[in-house]
mmCIF file of C-alpha atoms and ligand atoms in Angstrom:
data_model
loop_
_atom_site.group_PDB
_atom_site.id
_atom_site.type_symbol
_atom_site.label_atom_id
_atom_site.label_comp_id
_atom_site.label_asym_id
_atom_site.label_seq_id
_atom_site.Cartn_x
_atom_site.Cartn_y
_atom_site.Cartn_z
ATOM 1 C CA MET A 8 0.000 0.000 0.000
ATOM 2 C CA LYS A 9 1.357 3.458 -0.958
ATOM 3 C CA LYS A 10 0.156 6.958 -0.197
ATOM 4 C CA ILE A 11 0.287 9.506 -3.040
ATOM 5 C CA ASN A 12 0.697 13.007 -1.560
ATOM 6 C CA PHE A 13 0.181 16.230 -3.511
ATOM 7 C CA ILE A 14 -1.195 19.756 -3.265
ATOM 8 C CA ILE A 15 -3.353 21.527 -5.858
ATOM 9 C CA SER A 16 -4.381 25.164 -6.039
ATOM 10 C CA LYS A 17 -7.962 25.792 -4.866
ATOM 11 C CA LYS A 18 -8.628 27.635 -8.123
ATOM 12 C CA ARG A 19 -8.434 24.369 -10.087
ATOM 13 C CA ASN A 20 -11.996 23.418 -9.197
ATOM 14 C CA GLU A 21 -12.656 21.145 -12.133
ATOM 15 C CA LYS A 22 -9.535 19.038 -11.427
ATOM 16 C CA ILE A 23 -10.274 18.847 -7.711
ATOM 17 C CA SER A 24 -13.798 17.571 -8.382
ATOM 18 C CA LYS A 25 -12.511 14.958 -10.823
ATOM 19 C CA ILE A 26 -9.890 13.666 -8.363
ATOM 20 C CA ILE A 27 -12.484 13.326 -5.611
ATOM 21 C CA TYR A 28 -14.855 11.690 -8.071
ATOM 22 C CA TYR A 29 -12.406 9.110 -9.460
ATOM 23 C CA PHE A 30 -10.478 8.103 -6.322
ATOM 24 C CA GLU A 31 -12.470 6.565 -3.497
ATOM 25 C CA ASN A 32 -9.671 5.860 -0.967
ATOM 26 C CA LEU A 33 -8.531 9.376 -0.412
ATOM 27 C CA SER A 34 -8.512 12.130 2.136
ATOM 28 C CA TYR A 35 -8.219 15.849 1.438
ATOM 29 C CA LYS A 36 -8.020 19.053 3.389
ATOM 30 C CA PHE A 37 -8.864 22.578 2.215
ATOM 31 C CA LEU A 38 -6.023 24.974 3.119
ATOM 32 C CA ASP A 39 -6.068 28.775 2.564
ATOM 33 C CA GLU A 40 -5.090 28.738 -1.109
ATOM 34 C CA SER A 41 -4.888 25.045 -1.925
ATOM 35 C CA VAL A 42 -6.162 21.527 -1.285
ATOM 36 C CA LYS A 43 -3.888 18.861 0.226
ATOM 37 C CA PHE A 44 -4.584 15.331 -1.050
ATOM 38 C CA GLU A 45 -3.595 11.846 0.127
ATOM 39 C CA ILE A 46 -4.620 8.953 -2.114
ATOM 40 C CA PHE A 47 -4.199 5.445 -0.693
ATOM 41 C CA SER A 48 -3.292 3.060 -3.489
ATOM 42 C CA ASP A 49 -2.437 -0.599 -3.861
ATOM 43 C CA LYS A 50 -2.370 -0.337 -7.670
ATOM 44 C CA LEU A 51 0.027 2.515 -8.455
ATOM 45 C CA ASP A 52 0.362 1.341 -12.071
ATOM 46 C CA GLN A 53 -3.288 2.375 -12.632
ATOM 47 C CA ASP A 54 -3.668 5.235 -10.161
ATOM 48 C CA ILE A 55 -0.642 7.318 -11.191
ATOM 49 C CA PRO A 56 -1.570 7.380 -14.933
ATOM 50 C CA LEU A 57 -5.162 8.232 -13.982
ATOM 51 C CA LEU A 58 -3.980 11.076 -11.736
ATOM 52 C CA LYS A 59 -1.703 12.407 -14.497
ATOM 53 C CA LYS A 60 -4.547 12.197 -16.998
ATOM 54 C CA ILE A 61 -6.680 14.393 -14.742
ATOM 55 C CA CYS A 62 -3.847 16.726 -13.772
ATOM 56 C CA ILE A 63 -0.918 16.529 -16.178
ATOM 57 C CA ASP A 64 1.464 18.792 -14.178
ATOM 58 C CA VAL A 65 0.816 17.267 -10.744
ATOM 59 C CA ASN A 66 3.829 17.040 -8.420
ATOM 60 C CA TYR A 67 3.432 14.102 -6.087
ATOM 61 C CA THR A 68 5.469 12.175 -3.542
ATOM 62 C CA LEU A 69 5.004 8.535 -2.605
ATOM 63 C CA GLU A 70 4.982 7.203 0.928
ATOM 64 C CA LYS A 71 4.874 3.597 2.056
ATOM 65 C CA VAL A 72 1.928 2.755 4.290
ATOM 66 C CA SER A 73 1.336 -0.641 5.870
ATOM 67 C CA VAL A 74 -2.130 -2.069 5.313
ATOM 68 C CA LYS A 75 -2.615 -2.153 9.075
ATOM 69 C CA ASN A 76 -1.887 1.580 9.331
ATOM 70 C CA TRP A 77 -4.144 2.338 6.435
ATOM 71 C CA ILE A 78 -7.127 0.576 8.024
ATOM 72 C CA LYS A 79 -6.335 2.369 11.290
ATOM 73 C CA GLU A 80 -6.311 5.670 9.439
ATOM 74 C CA VAL A 81 -9.688 4.975 7.813
ATOM 75 C CA LYS A 82 -11.152 3.987 11.166
ATOM 76 C CA LYS A 83 -9.780 7.109 12.834
ATOM 77 C CA LYS A 84 -11.642 9.180 10.253
ATOM 78 C CA ASP A 85 -14.911 7.398 10.962
ATOM 79 C CA ILE A 86 -17.130 10.490 10.973
ATOM 80 C CA SER A 87 -17.140 11.711 7.397
ATOM 81 C CA SER A 88 -19.305 14.728 8.047
ATOM 82 C CA GLU A 89 -22.425 16.052 9.665
ATOM 83 C CA THR A 90 -25.265 18.458 8.936
ATOM 84 C CA GLU A 91 -27.988 19.922 11.158
ATOM 85 C CA LEU A 92 -29.938 16.638 11.219
ATOM 86 C CA PHE A 93 -27.526 13.886 10.088
ATOM 87 C CA ILE A 94 -24.181 12.269 10.897
ATOM 88 C CA PHE A 95 -22.528 10.213 8.153
ATOM 89 C CA HIS A 96 -19.937 7.616 9.100
ATOM 90 C CA GLN A 97 -18.574 4.219 8.112
ATOM 91 C CA GLY A 98 -19.940 2.295 11.075
ATOM 92 C CA PHE A 99 -16.603 1.546 12.789
ATOM 93 C CA LYS A 100 -17.537 3.306 16.026
ATOM 94 C CA ASP A 101 -20.723 3.449 18.023
ATOM 95 C CA ILE A 102 -21.495 7.165 17.892
ATOM 96 C CA SER A 103 -23.700 8.647 20.575
ATOM 97 C CA THR A 104 -25.805 11.447 19.075
ATOM 98 C CA THR A 105 -29.360 12.753 18.858
ATOM 99 C CA LYS A 106 -28.917 13.248 15.102
ATOM 100 C CA ASN A 107 -29.925 10.664 12.490
ATOM 101 C CA LYS A 108 -26.987 8.342 11.828
ATOM 102 C CA ILE A 109 -26.365 7.150 8.282
ATOM 103 C CA ILE A 110 -23.732 4.432 7.806
ATOM 104 C CA ILE A 111 -21.959 4.454 4.440
ATOM 105 C CA PRO A 112 -18.926 2.134 4.353
ATOM 106 C CA ALA A 113 -16.246 3.122 1.829
ATOM 107 C CA GLY A 114 -16.945 1.233 -1.389
ATOM 108 C CA LEU A 115 -16.923 1.519 -5.164
ATOM 109 C CA SER A 116 -19.625 4.209 -5.385
ATOM 110 C CA PHE A 117 -19.509 7.952 -4.766
ATOM 111 C CA GLY A 118 -21.385 9.468 -1.835
ATOM 112 C CA THR A 119 -19.936 8.930 1.648
ATOM 113 C CA GLY A 120 -21.038 12.397 2.719
ATOM 114 C CA SER A 121 -17.533 13.830 2.704
ATOM 115 C CA HIS A 122 -17.868 15.825 -0.512
ATOM 116 C CA GLN A 123 -19.122 19.425 -0.597
ATOM 117 C CA SER A 124 -21.596 18.730 -3.399
ATOM 118 C CA THR A 125 -23.356 16.095 -1.253
ATOM 119 C CA ILE A 126 -23.303 18.205 1.912
ATOM 120 C CA LEU A 127 -24.692 21.253 0.074
ATOM 121 C CA ILE A 128 -27.666 19.402 -1.362
ATOM 122 C CA ILE A 129 -28.456 17.866 2.057
ATOM 123 C CA LYS A 130 -28.216 21.260 3.779
ATOM 124 C CA ILE A 131 -30.506 22.947 1.287
ATOM 125 C CA PHE A 132 -33.006 20.090 1.599
ATOM 126 C CA GLU A 133 -32.966 20.442 5.412
ATOM 127 C CA LYS A 134 -33.656 24.157 5.032
ATOM 128 C CA LEU A 135 -36.525 23.880 2.518
ATOM 129 C CA ASN A 136 -38.105 20.847 4.159
ATOM 130 C CA LYS A 137 -39.063 23.153 7.056
ATOM 131 C CA LYS A 138 -41.552 25.008 4.840
ATOM 132 C CA ILE A 139 -42.324 22.827 1.809
ATOM 133 C CA VAL A 140 -44.081 19.474 1.663
ATOM 134 C CA PHE A 141 -42.397 17.014 -0.709
ATOM 135 C CA ASN A 142 -44.438 13.948 -1.640
ATOM 136 C CA PHE A 143 -42.917 12.219 -4.629
ATOM 137 C CA PRO A 144 -39.085 12.385 -4.764
ATOM 138 C CA LEU A 145 -36.530 11.029 -7.230
ATOM 139 C CA ASP A 146 -32.743 10.860 -6.686
ATOM 140 C CA ILE A 147 -30.799 10.780 -9.983
ATOM 141 C CA GLY A 148 -27.232 9.407 -9.743
ATOM 142 C CA THR A 149 -27.724 7.984 -6.277
ATOM 143 C CA GLY A 150 -24.211 6.393 -5.964
ATOM 144 C CA THR A 151 -24.140 4.906 -2.446
ATOM 145 C CA GLY A 152 -27.781 5.942 -1.922
ATOM 146 C CA ILE A 153 -26.953 8.718 0.548
ATOM 147 C CA LEU A 154 -29.470 11.310 -0.742
ATOM 148 C CA SER A 155 -32.244 8.719 -1.077
ATOM 149 C CA PHE A 156 -31.632 7.648 2.507
ATOM 150 C CA ILE A 157 -31.917 11.142 3.989
ATOM 151 C CA LEU A 158 -35.063 11.796 1.900
ATOM 152 C CA ASN A 159 -36.525 8.509 3.101
ATOM 153 C CA LYS A 160 -35.721 9.275 6.759
ATOM 154 C CA LYS A 161 -37.147 12.797 6.706
ATOM 155 C CA LEU A 162 -40.099 12.498 4.314
ATOM 156 C CA LYS A 163 -41.262 8.971 5.196
ATOM 157 C CA LYS A 164 -42.318 8.576 1.550
ATOM 158 C CA LYS A 165 -41.442 6.084 -1.166
ATOM 159 C CA ILE A 166 -38.149 7.162 -2.787
ATOM 160 C CA TYR A 167 -37.187 6.442 -6.386
ATOM 161 C CA ALA A 168 -33.436 6.250 -7.040
ATOM 162 C CA THR A 169 -31.464 5.778 -10.258
ATOM 163 C CA ASP A 170 -27.877 5.362 -11.348
ATOM 164 C CA ILE A 171 -26.182 4.228 -14.560
ATOM 165 C CA SER A 172 -23.672 2.123 -12.666
ATOM 166 C CA SER A 173 -24.124 -1.523 -11.600
ATOM 167 C CA ASP A 174 -21.730 -0.925 -8.687
ATOM 168 C CA SER A 175 -24.176 1.674 -7.441
ATOM 169 C CA LYS A 176 -27.048 -0.825 -7.523
ATOM 170 C CA ASP A 177 -25.095 -3.320 -5.359
ATOM 171 C CA ASN A 178 -23.891 -0.583 -3.037
ATOM 172 C CA PHE A 179 -27.336 0.980 -2.724
ATOM 173 C CA GLU A 180 -28.969 -2.344 -1.785
ATOM 174 C CA LYS A 181 -26.197 -3.177 0.721
ATOM 175 C CA ASN A 182 -26.352 0.262 2.366
ATOM 176 C CA LYS A 183 -30.148 0.167 2.464
ATOM 177 C CA LYS A 184 -29.927 -3.039 4.531
ATOM 178 C CA ILE A 185 -27.154 -1.719 6.820
ATOM 179 C CA ASN A 186 -29.283 1.327 7.605
ATOM 180 C CA LYS A 187 -32.455 -0.793 8.002
ATOM 181 C CA LEU A 188 -34.407 1.282 5.482
ATOM 182 C CA ASN A 189 -37.270 0.287 3.244
ATOM 183 C CA ASN A 190 -39.645 1.863 0.744
ATOM 184 C CA LEU A 191 -36.761 2.751 -1.566
ATOM 185 C CA LEU A 192 -36.722 1.628 -5.214
ATOM 186 C CA PHE A 193 -33.536 1.539 -7.304
ATOM 187 C CA PHE A 194 -33.644 1.534 -11.124
ATOM 188 C CA LYS A 195 -30.512 1.222 -13.239
ATOM 189 C CA SER A 196 -31.026 4.039 -15.695
ATOM 190 C CA PHE A 197 -29.355 6.728 -17.769
ATOM 191 C CA GLY A 198 -31.267 9.750 -16.471
ATOM 192 C CA MET A 199 -35.001 9.056 -16.832
ATOM 193 C CA ASN A 200 -34.414 6.386 -19.445
ATOM 194 C CA ASN A 201 -36.132 3.484 -17.710
ATOM 195 C CA ILE A 202 -39.583 2.078 -18.396
ATOM 196 C CA ASN A 203 -40.545 2.455 -14.716
ATOM 197 C CA LEU A 204 -39.852 6.195 -14.788
ATOM 198 C CA LYS A 205 -40.993 7.168 -18.258
ATOM 199 C CA LYS A 206 -44.566 8.085 -17.325
ATOM 200 C CA LYS A 207 -43.862 9.439 -13.846
ATOM 201 C CA LYS A 208 -43.729 13.062 -12.708
ATOM 202 C CA PHE A 209 -42.031 14.023 -9.448
ATOM 203 C CA ASP A 210 -42.446 17.025 -7.132
ATOM 204 C CA LEU A 211 -38.768 16.795 -6.066
ATOM 205 C CA ILE A 212 -35.823 15.687 -8.190
ATOM 206 C CA VAL A 213 -32.333 15.790 -6.665
ATOM 207 C CA ALA A 214 -29.265 15.297 -8.852
ATOM 208 C CA ASN A 215 -25.636 15.608 -7.767
ATOM 209 C CA LEU A 216 -23.706 15.160 -11.030
ATOM 210 C CA LEU A 217 -20.800 16.705 -12.903
ATOM 211 C CA LEU A 218 -21.552 19.442 -15.464
ATOM 212 C CA ASN A 219 -21.508 17.193 -18.539
ATOM 213 C CA GLU A 220 -23.610 14.545 -16.827
ATOM 214 C CA HIS A 221 -26.245 17.173 -15.987
ATOM 215 C CA LYS A 222 -26.132 18.479 -19.564
ATOM 216 C CA SER A 223 -26.786 15.041 -21.064
ATOM 217 C CA ILE A 224 -30.060 14.470 -19.194
ATOM 218 C CA ILE A 225 -31.416 17.882 -18.205
ATOM 219 C CA THR A 226 -33.914 18.390 -21.055
ATOM 220 C CA ASN A 227 -35.574 15.084 -20.353
ATOM 221 C CA VAL A 228 -35.507 15.491 -16.570
ATOM 222 C CA CYS A 229 -37.371 18.823 -16.802
ATOM 223 C CA LYS A 230 -40.326 17.044 -18.440
ATOM 224 C CA HIS A 231 -40.675 14.825 -15.383
ATOM 225 C CA ILE A 232 -41.100 17.635 -12.842
ATOM 226 C CA LYS A 233 -44.645 18.431 -11.726
ATOM 227 C CA ARG A 234 -45.940 21.998 -11.898
ATOM 228 C CA ARG A 235 -44.670 23.834 -8.769
ATOM 229 C CA GLY A 236 -42.220 20.938 -8.264
ATOM 230 C CA PHE A 237 -38.513 21.339 -7.406
ATOM 231 C CA TYR A 238 -35.228 20.400 -9.111
ATOM 232 C CA PHE A 239 -32.083 20.422 -6.921
ATOM 233 C CA ILE A 240 -28.878 20.606 -8.959
ATOM 234 C CA SER A 241 -25.529 19.984 -7.213
ATOM 235 C CA GLY A 242 -22.001 19.014 -8.262
ATOM 236 C CA ILE A 243 -21.515 22.250 -10.194
ATOM 237 C CA LEU A 244 -19.047 25.083 -9.731
ATOM 238 C CA ASP A 245 -19.696 28.765 -9.006
ATOM 239 C CA SER A 246 -18.689 29.653 -12.535
ATOM 240 C CA GLN A 247 -21.374 27.335 -14.009
ATOM 241 C CA ILE A 248 -24.382 28.815 -12.171
ATOM 242 C CA ASN A 249 -25.509 31.181 -14.934
ATOM 243 C CA TYR A 250 -25.485 28.426 -17.529
ATOM 244 C CA PHE A 251 -28.167 26.556 -15.550
ATOM 245 C CA ILE A 252 -30.279 29.652 -14.790
ATOM 246 C CA VAL A 253 -30.493 30.560 -18.472
ATOM 247 C CA LEU A 254 -31.047 26.998 -19.683
ATOM 248 C CA LEU A 255 -33.744 26.091 -17.164
ATOM 249 C CA ARG A 256 -35.761 29.217 -17.887
ATOM 250 C CA CYS A 257 -36.466 27.622 -21.298
ATOM 251 C CA PHE A 258 -38.185 24.766 -19.445
ATOM 252 C CA ASN A 259 -40.264 27.025 -17.166
ATOM 253 C CA LEU A 260 -38.017 26.579 -14.148
ATOM 254 C CA ARG A 261 -36.882 29.573 -12.101
ATOM 255 C CA LEU A 262 -34.099 29.793 -9.529
ATOM 256 C CA TYR A 263 -35.714 29.473 -6.084
ATOM 257 C CA ASP A 264 -32.710 29.146 -3.749
ATOM 258 C CA SER A 265 -28.978 28.395 -3.768
ATOM 259 C CA MET A 266 -26.052 27.580 -1.481
ATOM 260 C CA LYS A 267 -22.306 27.774 -2.033
ATOM 261 C CA LEU A 268 -19.292 26.190 -0.338
ATOM 262 C CA ASN A 269 -15.588 26.313 -1.299
ATOM 263 C CA GLY A 270 -16.299 27.055 -4.961
ATOM 264 C CA TRP A 271 -19.109 24.498 -5.254
ATOM 265 C CA ALA A 272 -22.758 25.454 -5.745
ATOM 266 C CA CYS A 273 -26.141 23.830 -5.274
ATOM 267 C CA LEU A 274 -29.120 25.375 -7.085
ATOM 268 C CA VAL A 275 -32.812 24.868 -6.419
ATOM 269 C CA PHE A 276 -35.235 25.500 -9.299
ATOM 270 C CA ARG A 277 -39.053 25.533 -9.183
ATOM 271 C CA LYS A 278 -41.381 24.879 -12.096
ATOM 272 C CA TYR A 279 -44.021 27.559 -12.692
HETATM 273 C C1 LIG B 23 -21.221 12.643 -7.865
HETATM 274 S S1 LIG B 23 -21.984 11.076 -7.712
HETATM 275 C C2 LIG B 23 -23.307 11.473 -6.578
HETATM 276 C C3 LIG B 23 -23.569 10.408 -5.546
HETATM 277 C C4 LIG B 23 -24.563 10.794 -4.462
HETATM 278 N N1 LIG B 23 -25.866 11.056 -5.034
HETATM 279 C C5 LIG B 23 -24.104 12.009 -3.685
HETATM 280 O O1 LIG B 23 -24.796 13.044 -3.744
HETATM 281 O O2 LIG B 23 -23.079 11.939 -2.981
HETATM 282 C C6 LIG B 23 -22.787 10.949 -9.269
HETATM 283 C C7 LIG B 23 -23.433 9.597 -9.551
HETATM 284 O O3 LIG B 23 -24.229 9.765 -10.726
HETATM 285 C C8 LIG B 23 -24.110 8.632 -11.568
HETATM 286 N N2 LIG B 23 -24.437 9.106 -12.925
HETATM 287 C C9 LIG B 23 -23.656 9.796 -13.780
HETATM 288 N N3 LIG B 23 -24.332 10.089 -14.913
HETATM 289 C C10 LIG B 23 -25.588 9.574 -14.762
HETATM 290 C C11 LIG B 23 -26.751 9.536 -15.580
HETATM 291 N N4 LIG B 23 -26.758 10.087 -16.795
HETATM 292 N N5 LIG B 23 -27.861 8.918 -15.122
HETATM 293 C C12 LIG B 23 -27.855 8.325 -13.885
HETATM 294 N N6 LIG B 23 -26.784 8.320 -13.069
HETATM 295 C C13 LIG B 23 -25.661 8.940 -13.494
HETATM 296 C C14 LIG B 23 -22.691 8.143 -11.343
HETATM 297 O O4 LIG B 23 -22.600 6.760 -11.636
HETATM 298 C C15 LIG B 23 -22.480 8.461 -9.847
HETATM 299 O O5 LIG B 23 -22.823 7.351 -9.036
#
């Protein structure tokens, strides 16, 4: 097991999001002007070329880590993050809290609760859920299932979840069991492209995707939002906000609310 250490300027948002997206066994810390990364790797021959593909001029150092130390390190970092109502962790420790605990063990899918794009969408949901009643939610690109799980816990409604990846399906079902949740339906689907979703309209659609992934499904997704329904868009950068405001106006959706964190943005649109 090796640790790949490097630092990247905070301004390189797109690269930072890709690194976090492609490497699961990593930790990172936001410093004043930069982000400090540690990627734990037991297949350097694949991970180094991938890192260089994302960030051609990266300057890294390698450090030997024993497997025992690596597991210890993961366990030490058991709490990934928390919001007003939830704590997300990997289930290594018994955490005493009055908040809702969601266990997401590290796996092949994205969504442990440690990424800003996930935290932002959860925070904005917690805020709006105080004044709006959501009845029929869909989570597009569910990954580990994290957003579906918090919707299920808070709304007590049936949750529809989709992802294009088969790893996500396995992960979602496993995490659903670990968290003892039910009334959640997963469909493997590219956007809305599944027979079970084709005729459905939702009053809340949440999607935490990268810019190009949003672009490839957005036109179709807009058709599946009920009148006065909501579309939460996360995974985008500050600089991409206007693109979505202009585009979604063409589909009768207006910006209703937004939140920002460390260069990331989450937008809430409402259909009129
Ligand atoms: C950034 S992760 C978000 C995971 C989780 N929802 C979260 O908020 O932490 C994006 C997920 O979307 C999935 N995805 C990407 N494009 C998609 C598409 N067109 N339709 C459905 N899922 C997609 C990916 O497989 C990945 O699991």
